Tab-separated table of N, CA and C and ligand atoms in Angstrom:
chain	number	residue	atom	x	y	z
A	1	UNK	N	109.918	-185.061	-46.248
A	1	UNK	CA	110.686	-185.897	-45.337
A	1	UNK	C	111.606	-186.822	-46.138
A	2	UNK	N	112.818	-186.998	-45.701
A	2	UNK	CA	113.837	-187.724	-46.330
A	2	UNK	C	114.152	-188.720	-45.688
A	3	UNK	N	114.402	-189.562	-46.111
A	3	UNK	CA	115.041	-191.040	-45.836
A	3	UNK	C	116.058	-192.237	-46.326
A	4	UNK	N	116.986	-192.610	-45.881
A	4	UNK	CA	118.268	-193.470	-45.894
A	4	UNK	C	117.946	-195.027	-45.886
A	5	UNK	N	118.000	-195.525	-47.297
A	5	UNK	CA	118.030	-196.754	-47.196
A	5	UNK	C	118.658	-198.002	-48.536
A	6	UNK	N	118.604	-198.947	-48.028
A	6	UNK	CA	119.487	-199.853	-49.343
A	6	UNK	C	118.707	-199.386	-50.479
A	7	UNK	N	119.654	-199.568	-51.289
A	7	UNK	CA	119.490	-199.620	-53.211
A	7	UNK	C	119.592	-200.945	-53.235
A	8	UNK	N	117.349	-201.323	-53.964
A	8	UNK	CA	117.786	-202.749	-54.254
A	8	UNK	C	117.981	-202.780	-55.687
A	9	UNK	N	117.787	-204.162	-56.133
A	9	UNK	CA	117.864	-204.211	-57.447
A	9	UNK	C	116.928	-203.577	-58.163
A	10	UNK	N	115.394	-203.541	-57.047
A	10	UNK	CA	114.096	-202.983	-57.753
A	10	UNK	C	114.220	-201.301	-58.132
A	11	UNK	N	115.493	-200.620	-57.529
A	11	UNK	CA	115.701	-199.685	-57.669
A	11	UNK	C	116.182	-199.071	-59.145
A	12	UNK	N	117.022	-200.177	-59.602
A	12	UNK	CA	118.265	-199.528	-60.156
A	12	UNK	C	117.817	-198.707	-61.485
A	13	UNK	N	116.401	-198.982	-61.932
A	13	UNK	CA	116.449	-198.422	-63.040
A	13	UNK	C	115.914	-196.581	-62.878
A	14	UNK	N	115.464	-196.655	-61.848
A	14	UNK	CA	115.201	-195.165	-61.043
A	14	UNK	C	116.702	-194.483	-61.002
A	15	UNK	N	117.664	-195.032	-59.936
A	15	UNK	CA	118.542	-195.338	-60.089
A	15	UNK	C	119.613	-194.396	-60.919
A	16	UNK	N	119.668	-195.191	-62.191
A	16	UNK	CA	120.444	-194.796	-63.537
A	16	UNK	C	119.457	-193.775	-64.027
A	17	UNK	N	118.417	-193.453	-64.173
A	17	UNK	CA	117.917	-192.173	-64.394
A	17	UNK	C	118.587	-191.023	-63.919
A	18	UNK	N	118.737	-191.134	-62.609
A	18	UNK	CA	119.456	-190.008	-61.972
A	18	UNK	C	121.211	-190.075	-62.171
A	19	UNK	N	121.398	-191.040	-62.293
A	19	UNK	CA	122.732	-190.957	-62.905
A	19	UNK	C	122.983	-190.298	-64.172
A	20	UNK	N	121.746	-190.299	-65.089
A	20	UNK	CA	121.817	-189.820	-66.448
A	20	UNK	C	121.873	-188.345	-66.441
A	21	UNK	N	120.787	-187.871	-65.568
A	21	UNK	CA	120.720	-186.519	-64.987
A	21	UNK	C	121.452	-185.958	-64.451
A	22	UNK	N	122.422	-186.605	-63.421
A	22	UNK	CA	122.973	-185.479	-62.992
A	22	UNK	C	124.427	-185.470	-63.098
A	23	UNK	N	125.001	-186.736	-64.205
A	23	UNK	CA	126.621	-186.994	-64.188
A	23	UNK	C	126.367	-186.006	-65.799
A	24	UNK	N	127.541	-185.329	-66.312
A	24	UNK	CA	128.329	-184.905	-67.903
A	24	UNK	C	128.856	-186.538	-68.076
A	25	UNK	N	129.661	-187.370	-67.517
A	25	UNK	CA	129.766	-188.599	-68.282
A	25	UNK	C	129.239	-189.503	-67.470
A	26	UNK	N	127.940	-189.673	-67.631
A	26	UNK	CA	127.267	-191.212	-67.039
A	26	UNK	C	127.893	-192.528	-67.016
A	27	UNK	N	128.161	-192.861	-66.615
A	27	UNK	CA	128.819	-194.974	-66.201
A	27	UNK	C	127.594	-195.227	-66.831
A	28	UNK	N	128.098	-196.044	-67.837
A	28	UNK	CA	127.114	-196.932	-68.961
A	28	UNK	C	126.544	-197.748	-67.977
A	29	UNK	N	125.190	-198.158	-68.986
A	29	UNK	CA	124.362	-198.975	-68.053
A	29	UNK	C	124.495	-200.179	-67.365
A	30	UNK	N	125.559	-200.853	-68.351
A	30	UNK	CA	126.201	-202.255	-67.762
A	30	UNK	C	127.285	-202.200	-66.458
A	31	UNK	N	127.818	-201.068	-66.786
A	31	UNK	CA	128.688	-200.764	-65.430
A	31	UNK	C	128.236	-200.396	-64.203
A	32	UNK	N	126.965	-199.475	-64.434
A	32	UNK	CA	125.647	-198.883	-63.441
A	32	UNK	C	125.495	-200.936	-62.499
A	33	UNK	N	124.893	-201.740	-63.405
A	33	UNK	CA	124.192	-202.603	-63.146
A	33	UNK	C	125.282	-204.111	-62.721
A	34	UNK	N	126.748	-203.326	-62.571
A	34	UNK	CA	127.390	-204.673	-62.092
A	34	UNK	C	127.894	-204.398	-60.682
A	35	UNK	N	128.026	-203.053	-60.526
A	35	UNK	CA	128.655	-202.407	-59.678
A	35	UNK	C	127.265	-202.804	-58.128
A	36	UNK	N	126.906	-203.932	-57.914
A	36	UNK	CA	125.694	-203.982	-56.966
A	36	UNK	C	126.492	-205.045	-56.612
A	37	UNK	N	125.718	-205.635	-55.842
A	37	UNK	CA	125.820	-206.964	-54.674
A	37	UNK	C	126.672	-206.882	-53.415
A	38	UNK	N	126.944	-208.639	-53.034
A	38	UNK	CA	127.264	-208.256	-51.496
A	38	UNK	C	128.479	-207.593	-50.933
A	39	UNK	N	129.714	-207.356	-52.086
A	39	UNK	CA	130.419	-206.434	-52.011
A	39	UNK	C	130.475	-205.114	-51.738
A	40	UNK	N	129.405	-204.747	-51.908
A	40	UNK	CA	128.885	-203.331	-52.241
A	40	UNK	C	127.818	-202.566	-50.983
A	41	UNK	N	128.200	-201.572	-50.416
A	41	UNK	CA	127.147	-201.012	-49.262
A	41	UNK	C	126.518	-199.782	-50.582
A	42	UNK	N	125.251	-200.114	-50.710
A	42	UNK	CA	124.945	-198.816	-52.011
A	42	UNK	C	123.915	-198.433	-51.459
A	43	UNK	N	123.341	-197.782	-51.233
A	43	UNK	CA	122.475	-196.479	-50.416
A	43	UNK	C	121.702	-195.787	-51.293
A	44	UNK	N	120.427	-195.649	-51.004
A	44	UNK	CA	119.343	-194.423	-52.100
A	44	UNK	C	118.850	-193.636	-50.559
A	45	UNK	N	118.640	-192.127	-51.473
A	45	UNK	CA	117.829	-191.609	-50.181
A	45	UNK	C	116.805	-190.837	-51.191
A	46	UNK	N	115.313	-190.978	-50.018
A	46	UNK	CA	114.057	-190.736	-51.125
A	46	UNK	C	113.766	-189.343	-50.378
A	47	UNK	N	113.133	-188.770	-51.411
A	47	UNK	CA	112.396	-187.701	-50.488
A	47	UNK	C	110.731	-187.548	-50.790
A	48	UNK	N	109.936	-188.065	-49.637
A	48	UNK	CA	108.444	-188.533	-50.175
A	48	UNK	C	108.305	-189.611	-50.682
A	49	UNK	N	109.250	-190.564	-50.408
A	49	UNK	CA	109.445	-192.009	-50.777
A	49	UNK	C	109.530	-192.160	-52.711
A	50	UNK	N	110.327	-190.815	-53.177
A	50	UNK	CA	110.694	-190.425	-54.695
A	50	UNK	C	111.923	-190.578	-54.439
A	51	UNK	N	112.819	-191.499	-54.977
A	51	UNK	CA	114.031	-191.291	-54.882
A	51	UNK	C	114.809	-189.919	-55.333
A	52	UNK	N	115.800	-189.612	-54.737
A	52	UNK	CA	116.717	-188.601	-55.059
A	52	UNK	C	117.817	-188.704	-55.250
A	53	UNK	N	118.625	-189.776	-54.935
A	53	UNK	CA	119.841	-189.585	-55.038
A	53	UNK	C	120.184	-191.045	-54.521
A	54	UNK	N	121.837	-191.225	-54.799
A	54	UNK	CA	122.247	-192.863	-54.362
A	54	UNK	C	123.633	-192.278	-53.914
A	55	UNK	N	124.190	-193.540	-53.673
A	55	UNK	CA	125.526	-193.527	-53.243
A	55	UNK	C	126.280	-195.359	-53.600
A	56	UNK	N	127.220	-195.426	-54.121
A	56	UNK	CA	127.530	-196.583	-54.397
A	56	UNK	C	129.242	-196.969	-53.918
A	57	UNK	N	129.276	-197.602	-53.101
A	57	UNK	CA	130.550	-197.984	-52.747
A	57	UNK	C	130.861	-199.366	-52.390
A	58	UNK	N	132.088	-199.911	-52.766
A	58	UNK	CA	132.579	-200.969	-51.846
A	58	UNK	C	133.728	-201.163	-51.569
A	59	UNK	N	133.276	-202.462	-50.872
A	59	UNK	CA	134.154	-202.864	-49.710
A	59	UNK	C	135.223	-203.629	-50.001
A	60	UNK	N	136.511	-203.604	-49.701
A	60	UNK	CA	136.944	-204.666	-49.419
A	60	UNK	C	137.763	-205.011	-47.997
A	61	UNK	N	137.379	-205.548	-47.328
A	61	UNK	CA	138.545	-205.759	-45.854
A	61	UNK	C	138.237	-204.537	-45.436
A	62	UNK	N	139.016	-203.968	-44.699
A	62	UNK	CA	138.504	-202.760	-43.861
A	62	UNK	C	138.851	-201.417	-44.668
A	63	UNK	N	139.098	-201.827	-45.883
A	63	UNK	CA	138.838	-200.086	-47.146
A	63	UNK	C	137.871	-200.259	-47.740
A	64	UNK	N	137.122	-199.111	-48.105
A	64	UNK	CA	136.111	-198.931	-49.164
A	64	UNK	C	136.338	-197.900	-49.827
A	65	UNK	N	135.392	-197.933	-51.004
A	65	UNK	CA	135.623	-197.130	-52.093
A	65	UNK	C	134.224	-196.243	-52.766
A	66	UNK	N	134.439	-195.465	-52.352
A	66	UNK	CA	133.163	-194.831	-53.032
A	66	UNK	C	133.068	-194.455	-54.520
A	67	UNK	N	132.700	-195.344	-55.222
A	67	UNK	CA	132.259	-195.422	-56.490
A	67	UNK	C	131.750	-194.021	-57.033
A	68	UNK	N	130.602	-193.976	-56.744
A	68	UNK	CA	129.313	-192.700	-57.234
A	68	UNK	C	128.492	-192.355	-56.223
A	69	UNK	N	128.458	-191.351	-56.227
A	69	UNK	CA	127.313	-190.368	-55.597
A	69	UNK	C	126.901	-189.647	-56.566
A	70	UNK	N	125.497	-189.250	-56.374
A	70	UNK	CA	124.311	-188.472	-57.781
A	70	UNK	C	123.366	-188.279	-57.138
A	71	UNK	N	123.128	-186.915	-56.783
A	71	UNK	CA	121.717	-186.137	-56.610
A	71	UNK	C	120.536	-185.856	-57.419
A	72	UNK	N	119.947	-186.268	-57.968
A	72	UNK	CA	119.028	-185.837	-58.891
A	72	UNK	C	119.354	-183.791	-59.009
A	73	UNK	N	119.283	-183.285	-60.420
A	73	UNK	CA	119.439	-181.789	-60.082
A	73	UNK	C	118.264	-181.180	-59.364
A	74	UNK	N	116.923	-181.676	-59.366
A	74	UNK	CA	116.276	-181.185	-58.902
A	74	UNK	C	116.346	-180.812	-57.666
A	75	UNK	N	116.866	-182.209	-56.866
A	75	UNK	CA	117.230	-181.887	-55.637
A	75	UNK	C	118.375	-181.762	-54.616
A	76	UNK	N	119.302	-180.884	-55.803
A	76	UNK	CA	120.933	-180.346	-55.166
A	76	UNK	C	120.764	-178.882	-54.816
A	77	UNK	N	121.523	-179.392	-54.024
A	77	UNK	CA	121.922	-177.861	-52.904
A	77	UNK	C	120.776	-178.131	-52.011
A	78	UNK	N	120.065	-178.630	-51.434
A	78	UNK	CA	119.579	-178.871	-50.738
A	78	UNK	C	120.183	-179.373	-49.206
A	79	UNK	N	121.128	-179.851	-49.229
A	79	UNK	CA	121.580	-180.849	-47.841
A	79	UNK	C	121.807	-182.326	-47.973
A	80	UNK	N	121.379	-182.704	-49.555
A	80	UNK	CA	121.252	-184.306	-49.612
A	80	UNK	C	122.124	-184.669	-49.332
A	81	UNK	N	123.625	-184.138	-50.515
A	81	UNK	CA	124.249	-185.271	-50.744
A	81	UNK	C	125.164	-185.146	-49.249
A	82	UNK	N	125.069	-184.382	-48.768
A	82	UNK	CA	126.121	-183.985	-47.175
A	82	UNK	C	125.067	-185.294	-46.514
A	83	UNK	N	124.055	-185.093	-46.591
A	83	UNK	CA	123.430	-185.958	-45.459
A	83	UNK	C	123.311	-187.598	-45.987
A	84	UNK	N	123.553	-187.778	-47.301
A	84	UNK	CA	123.568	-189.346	-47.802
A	84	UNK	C	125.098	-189.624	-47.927
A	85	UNK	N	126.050	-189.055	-47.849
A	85	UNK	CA	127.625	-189.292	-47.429
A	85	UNK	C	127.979	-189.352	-45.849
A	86	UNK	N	127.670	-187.998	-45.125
A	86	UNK	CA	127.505	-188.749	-43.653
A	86	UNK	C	126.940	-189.909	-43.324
A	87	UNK	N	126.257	-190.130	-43.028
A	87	UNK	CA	125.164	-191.521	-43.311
A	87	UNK	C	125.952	-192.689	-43.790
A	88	UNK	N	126.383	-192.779	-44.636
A	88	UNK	CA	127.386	-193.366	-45.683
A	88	UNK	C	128.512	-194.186	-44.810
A	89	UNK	N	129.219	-192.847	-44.144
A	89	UNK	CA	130.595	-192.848	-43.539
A	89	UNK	C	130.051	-193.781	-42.230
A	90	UNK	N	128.886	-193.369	-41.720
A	90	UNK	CA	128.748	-194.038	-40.049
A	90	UNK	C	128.446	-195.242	-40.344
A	91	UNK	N	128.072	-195.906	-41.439
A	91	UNK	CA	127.630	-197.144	-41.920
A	91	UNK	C	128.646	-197.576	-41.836
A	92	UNK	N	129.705	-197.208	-42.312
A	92	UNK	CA	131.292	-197.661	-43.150
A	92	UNK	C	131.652	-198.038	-41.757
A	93	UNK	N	131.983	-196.860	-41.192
A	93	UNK	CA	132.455	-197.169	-39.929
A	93	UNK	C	131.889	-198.055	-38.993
A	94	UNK	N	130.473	-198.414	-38.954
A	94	UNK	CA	130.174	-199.906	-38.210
A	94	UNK	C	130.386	-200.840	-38.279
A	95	UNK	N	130.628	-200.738	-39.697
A	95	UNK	CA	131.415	-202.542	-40.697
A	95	UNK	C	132.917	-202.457	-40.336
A	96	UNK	N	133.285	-201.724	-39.403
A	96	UNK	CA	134.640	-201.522	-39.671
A	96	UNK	C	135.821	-201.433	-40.392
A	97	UNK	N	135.580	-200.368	-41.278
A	97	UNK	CA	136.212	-199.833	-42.351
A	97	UNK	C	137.373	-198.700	-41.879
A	98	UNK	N	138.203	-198.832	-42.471
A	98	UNK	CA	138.999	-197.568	-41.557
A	98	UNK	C	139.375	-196.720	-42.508
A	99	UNK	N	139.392	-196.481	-44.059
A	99	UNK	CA	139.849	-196.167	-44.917
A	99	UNK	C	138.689	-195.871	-45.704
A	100	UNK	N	138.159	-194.547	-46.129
A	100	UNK	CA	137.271	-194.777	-47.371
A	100	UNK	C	137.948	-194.051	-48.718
A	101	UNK	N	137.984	-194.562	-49.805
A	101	UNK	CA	139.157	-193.673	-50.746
A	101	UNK	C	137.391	-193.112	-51.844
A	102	UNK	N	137.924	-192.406	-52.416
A	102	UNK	CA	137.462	-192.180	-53.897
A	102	UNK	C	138.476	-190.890	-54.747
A	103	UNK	N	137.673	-191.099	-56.722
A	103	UNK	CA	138.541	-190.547	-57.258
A	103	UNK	C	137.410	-189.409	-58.006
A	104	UNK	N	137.748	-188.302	-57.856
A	104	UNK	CA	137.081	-187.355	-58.487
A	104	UNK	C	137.551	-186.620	-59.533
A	105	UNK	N	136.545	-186.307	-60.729
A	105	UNK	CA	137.470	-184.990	-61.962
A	105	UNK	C	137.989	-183.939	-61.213
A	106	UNK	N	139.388	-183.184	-61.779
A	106	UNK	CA	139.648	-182.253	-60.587
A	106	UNK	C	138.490	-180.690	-61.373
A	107	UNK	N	137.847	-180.806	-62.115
A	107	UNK	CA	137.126	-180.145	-62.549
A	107	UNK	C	135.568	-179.998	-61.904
A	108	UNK	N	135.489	-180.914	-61.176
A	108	UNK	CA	134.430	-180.707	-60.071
A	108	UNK	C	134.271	-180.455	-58.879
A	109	UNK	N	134.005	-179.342	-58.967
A	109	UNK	CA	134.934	-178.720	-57.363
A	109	UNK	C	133.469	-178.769	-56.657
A	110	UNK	N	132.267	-178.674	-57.090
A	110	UNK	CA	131.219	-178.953	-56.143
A	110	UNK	C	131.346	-180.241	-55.561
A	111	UNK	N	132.048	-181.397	-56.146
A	111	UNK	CA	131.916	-182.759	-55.646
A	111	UNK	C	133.011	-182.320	-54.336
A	112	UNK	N	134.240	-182.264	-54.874
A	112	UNK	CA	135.495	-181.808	-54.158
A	112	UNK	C	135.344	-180.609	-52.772
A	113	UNK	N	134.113	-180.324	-53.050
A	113	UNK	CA	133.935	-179.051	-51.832
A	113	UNK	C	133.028	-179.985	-50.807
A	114	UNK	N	131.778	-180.807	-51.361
A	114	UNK	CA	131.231	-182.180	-50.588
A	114	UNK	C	132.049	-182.709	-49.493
A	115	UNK	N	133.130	-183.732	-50.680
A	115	UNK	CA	134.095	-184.394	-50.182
A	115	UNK	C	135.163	-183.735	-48.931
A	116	UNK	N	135.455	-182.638	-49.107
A	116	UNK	CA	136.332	-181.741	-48.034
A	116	UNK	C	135.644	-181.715	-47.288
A	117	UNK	N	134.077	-180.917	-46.931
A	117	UNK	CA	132.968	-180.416	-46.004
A	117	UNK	C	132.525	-181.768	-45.403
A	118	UNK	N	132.959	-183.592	-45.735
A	118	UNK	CA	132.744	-184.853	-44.990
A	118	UNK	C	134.043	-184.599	-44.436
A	119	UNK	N	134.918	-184.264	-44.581
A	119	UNK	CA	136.176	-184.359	-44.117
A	119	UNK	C	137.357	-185.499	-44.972
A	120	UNK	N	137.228	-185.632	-46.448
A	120	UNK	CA	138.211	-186.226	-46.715
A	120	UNK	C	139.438	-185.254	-47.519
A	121	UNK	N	140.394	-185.801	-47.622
A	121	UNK	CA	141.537	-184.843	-47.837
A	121	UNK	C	142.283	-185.426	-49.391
A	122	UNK	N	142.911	-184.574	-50.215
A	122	UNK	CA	143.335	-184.980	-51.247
A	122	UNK	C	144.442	-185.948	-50.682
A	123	UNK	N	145.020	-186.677	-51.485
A	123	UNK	CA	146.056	-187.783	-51.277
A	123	UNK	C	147.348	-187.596	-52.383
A	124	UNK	N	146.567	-187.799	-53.637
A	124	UNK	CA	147.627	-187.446	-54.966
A	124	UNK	C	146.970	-187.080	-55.675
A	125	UNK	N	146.869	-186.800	-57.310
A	125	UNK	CA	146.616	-186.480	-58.494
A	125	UNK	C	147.000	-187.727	-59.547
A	126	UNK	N	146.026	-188.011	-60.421
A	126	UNK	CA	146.522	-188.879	-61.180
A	126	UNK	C	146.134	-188.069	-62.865
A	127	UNK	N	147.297	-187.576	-63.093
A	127	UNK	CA	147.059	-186.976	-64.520
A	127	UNK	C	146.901	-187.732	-65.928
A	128	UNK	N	145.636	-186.469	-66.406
A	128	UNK	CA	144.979	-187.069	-67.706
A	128	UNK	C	144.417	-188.573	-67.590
A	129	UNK	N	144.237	-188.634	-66.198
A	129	UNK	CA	143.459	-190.195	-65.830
A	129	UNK	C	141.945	-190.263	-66.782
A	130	UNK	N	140.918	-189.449	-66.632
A	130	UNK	CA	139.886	-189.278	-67.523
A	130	UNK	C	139.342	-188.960	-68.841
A	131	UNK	N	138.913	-189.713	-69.636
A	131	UNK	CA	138.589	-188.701	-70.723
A	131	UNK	C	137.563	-187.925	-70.934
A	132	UNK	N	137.571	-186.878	-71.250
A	132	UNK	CA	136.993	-185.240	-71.466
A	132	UNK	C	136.512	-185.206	-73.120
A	133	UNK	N	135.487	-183.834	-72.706
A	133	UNK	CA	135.115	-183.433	-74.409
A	133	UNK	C	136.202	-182.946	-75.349
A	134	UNK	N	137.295	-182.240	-74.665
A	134	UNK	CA	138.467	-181.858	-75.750
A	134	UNK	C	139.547	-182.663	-75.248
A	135	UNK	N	139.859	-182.541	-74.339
A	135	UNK	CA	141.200	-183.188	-73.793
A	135	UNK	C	141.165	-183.928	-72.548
A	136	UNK	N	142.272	-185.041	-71.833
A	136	UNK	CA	141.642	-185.745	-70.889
A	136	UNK	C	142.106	-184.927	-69.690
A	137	UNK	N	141.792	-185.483	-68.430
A	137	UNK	CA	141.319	-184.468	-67.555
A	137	UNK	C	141.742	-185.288	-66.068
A	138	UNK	N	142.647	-184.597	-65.241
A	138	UNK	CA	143.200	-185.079	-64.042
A	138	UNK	C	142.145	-185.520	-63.099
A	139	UNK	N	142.423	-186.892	-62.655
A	139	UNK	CA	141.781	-186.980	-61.662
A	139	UNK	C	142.869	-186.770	-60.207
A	140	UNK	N	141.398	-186.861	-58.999
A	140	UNK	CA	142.130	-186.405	-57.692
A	140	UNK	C	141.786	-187.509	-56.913
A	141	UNK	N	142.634	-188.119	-56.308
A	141	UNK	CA	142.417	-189.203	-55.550
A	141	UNK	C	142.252	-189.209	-53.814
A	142	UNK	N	141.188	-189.098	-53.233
A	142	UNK	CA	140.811	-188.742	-51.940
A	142	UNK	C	140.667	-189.737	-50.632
A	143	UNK	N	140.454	-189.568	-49.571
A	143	UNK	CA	140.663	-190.342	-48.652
A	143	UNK	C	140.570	-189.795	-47.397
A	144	UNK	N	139.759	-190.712	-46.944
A	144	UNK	CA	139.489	-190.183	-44.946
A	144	UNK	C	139.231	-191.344	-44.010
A	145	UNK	N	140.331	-190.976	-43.049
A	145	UNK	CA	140.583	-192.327	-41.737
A	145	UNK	C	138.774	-192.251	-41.068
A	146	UNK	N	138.530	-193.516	-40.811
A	146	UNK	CA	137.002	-193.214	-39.993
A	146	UNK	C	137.541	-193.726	-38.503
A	147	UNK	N	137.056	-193.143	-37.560
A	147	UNK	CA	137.039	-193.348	-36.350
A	147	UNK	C	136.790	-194.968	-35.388
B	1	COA	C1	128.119	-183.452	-55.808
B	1	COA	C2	126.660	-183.622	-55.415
B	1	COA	C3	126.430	-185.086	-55.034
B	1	COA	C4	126.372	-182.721	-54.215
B	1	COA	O1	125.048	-182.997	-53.779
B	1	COA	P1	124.118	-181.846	-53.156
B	1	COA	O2	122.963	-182.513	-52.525
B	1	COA	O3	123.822	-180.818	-54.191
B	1	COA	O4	125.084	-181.210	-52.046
B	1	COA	P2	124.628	-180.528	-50.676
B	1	COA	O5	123.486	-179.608	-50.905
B	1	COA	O6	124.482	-181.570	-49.627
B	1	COA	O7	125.901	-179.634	-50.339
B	1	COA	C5	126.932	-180.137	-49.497
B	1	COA	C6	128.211	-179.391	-49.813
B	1	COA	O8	128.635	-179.693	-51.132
B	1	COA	C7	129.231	-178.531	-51.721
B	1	COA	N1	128.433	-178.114	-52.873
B	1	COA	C8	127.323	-178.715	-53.334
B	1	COA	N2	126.874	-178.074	-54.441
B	1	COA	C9	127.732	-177.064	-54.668
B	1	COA	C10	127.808	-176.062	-55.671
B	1	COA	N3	126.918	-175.995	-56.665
B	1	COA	N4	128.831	-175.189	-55.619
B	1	COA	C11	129.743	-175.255	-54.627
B	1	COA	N5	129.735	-176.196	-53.632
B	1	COA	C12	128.726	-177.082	-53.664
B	1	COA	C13	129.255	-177.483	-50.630
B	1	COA	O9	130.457	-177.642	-49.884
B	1	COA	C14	128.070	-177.879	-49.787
B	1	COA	O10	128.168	-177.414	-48.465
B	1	COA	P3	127.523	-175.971	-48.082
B	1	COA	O11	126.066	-176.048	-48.429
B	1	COA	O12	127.795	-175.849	-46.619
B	1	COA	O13	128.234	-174.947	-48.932
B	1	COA	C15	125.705	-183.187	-56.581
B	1	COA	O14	126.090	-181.893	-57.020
B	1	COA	C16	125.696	-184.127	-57.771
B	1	COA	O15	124.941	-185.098	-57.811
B	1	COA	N6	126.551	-183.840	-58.793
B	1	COA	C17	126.578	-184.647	-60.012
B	1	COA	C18	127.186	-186.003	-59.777
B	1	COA	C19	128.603	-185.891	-59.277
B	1	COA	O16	129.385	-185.061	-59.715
B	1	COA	N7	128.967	-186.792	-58.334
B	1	COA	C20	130.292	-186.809	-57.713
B	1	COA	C21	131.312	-187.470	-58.526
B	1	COA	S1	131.142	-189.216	-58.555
């Protein structure tokens, strides 16, 4: 059984585990650990009350930004991260958010196939925005109106 709920602080070091696991370039730990508070709607969902996965975004005024999402690998392809991004979005949308943006490698098309299958749509490209193991690496900049 799975379940939707805040990421507290008591979390975070569970947390960044799974960030370690399941990102190629992990957000250092200090960045993991600033990116919290009341700015921030950040979300864990457990399965068996084991965490699995988070979601980290914020707010400002009626846009938000989705930071990170991370499934533990153990438990991808499963339905999580579709069901901890929906979830996500209806939250967003109660705070009245009308805008949620994020920026993805265009080299991750499992994130990018997520992101499409919530319904957000590319916007632009920001080239060689990232750096990579050989060379740096376009990001894609995304976005979906909420209801
Ligand atoms: C991206 C990520 C969050 C997806 O989580 P997940 O729980 O495995 O995804 P789900 O099982 O809910 O799948 C939802 C949709 O995502 C896409 N998807 C997920 N994994 C995929 C894969 N390996 N190949 C292709 N599409 C995939 C599909 O569109 C899928 O829908 P479908 O099952 O109808 O085909 C997960 O792969 C992950 O944590 N990746 C590492 C961290 C990361 O890249 N985060 C995003 C950038 S910040």
């Amino acid at each position: 059984m799975n379940n939707i709920s805040t990421l507290s602080t008591t979390d975070l070091i569970e947390a960044y585990n799974i960030e370690q696991a399941s990102h190629i370039f992990p957000w250092l730990k200090t960045v993991f650990l600033t990116n919290q508070g009341e700015r921030f709607l950040n979300l864990k969902l457990s399965v068996n009350r084991q965490m699995a996965g988070f979601a980290i975004t914020q707010i400002i005024l009626n846009e938000a930004s989705l930071l990170n999402i991370a499934i533990h690998p153990q438990w991808q392809r499963c339905g999580f991260g579709y069901h901890l991004l929906d979830q996500l979005l209806k939250k967003l949308t109660n705070r009245g958010v009308i805008t949620v943006w994020l920026e993805v490698r265009a080299s991750n098309t499992r994130a990018i196939a997520l992101y499409n299958k919530c319904g957000f749509n590319q916007v632009t490209l920001r080239r060689n925005y990232y750096p990579s193991i050989t060379k740096r690496e376009d990001a894609i900049i995304m976005a979906i109106q909420l209801d």
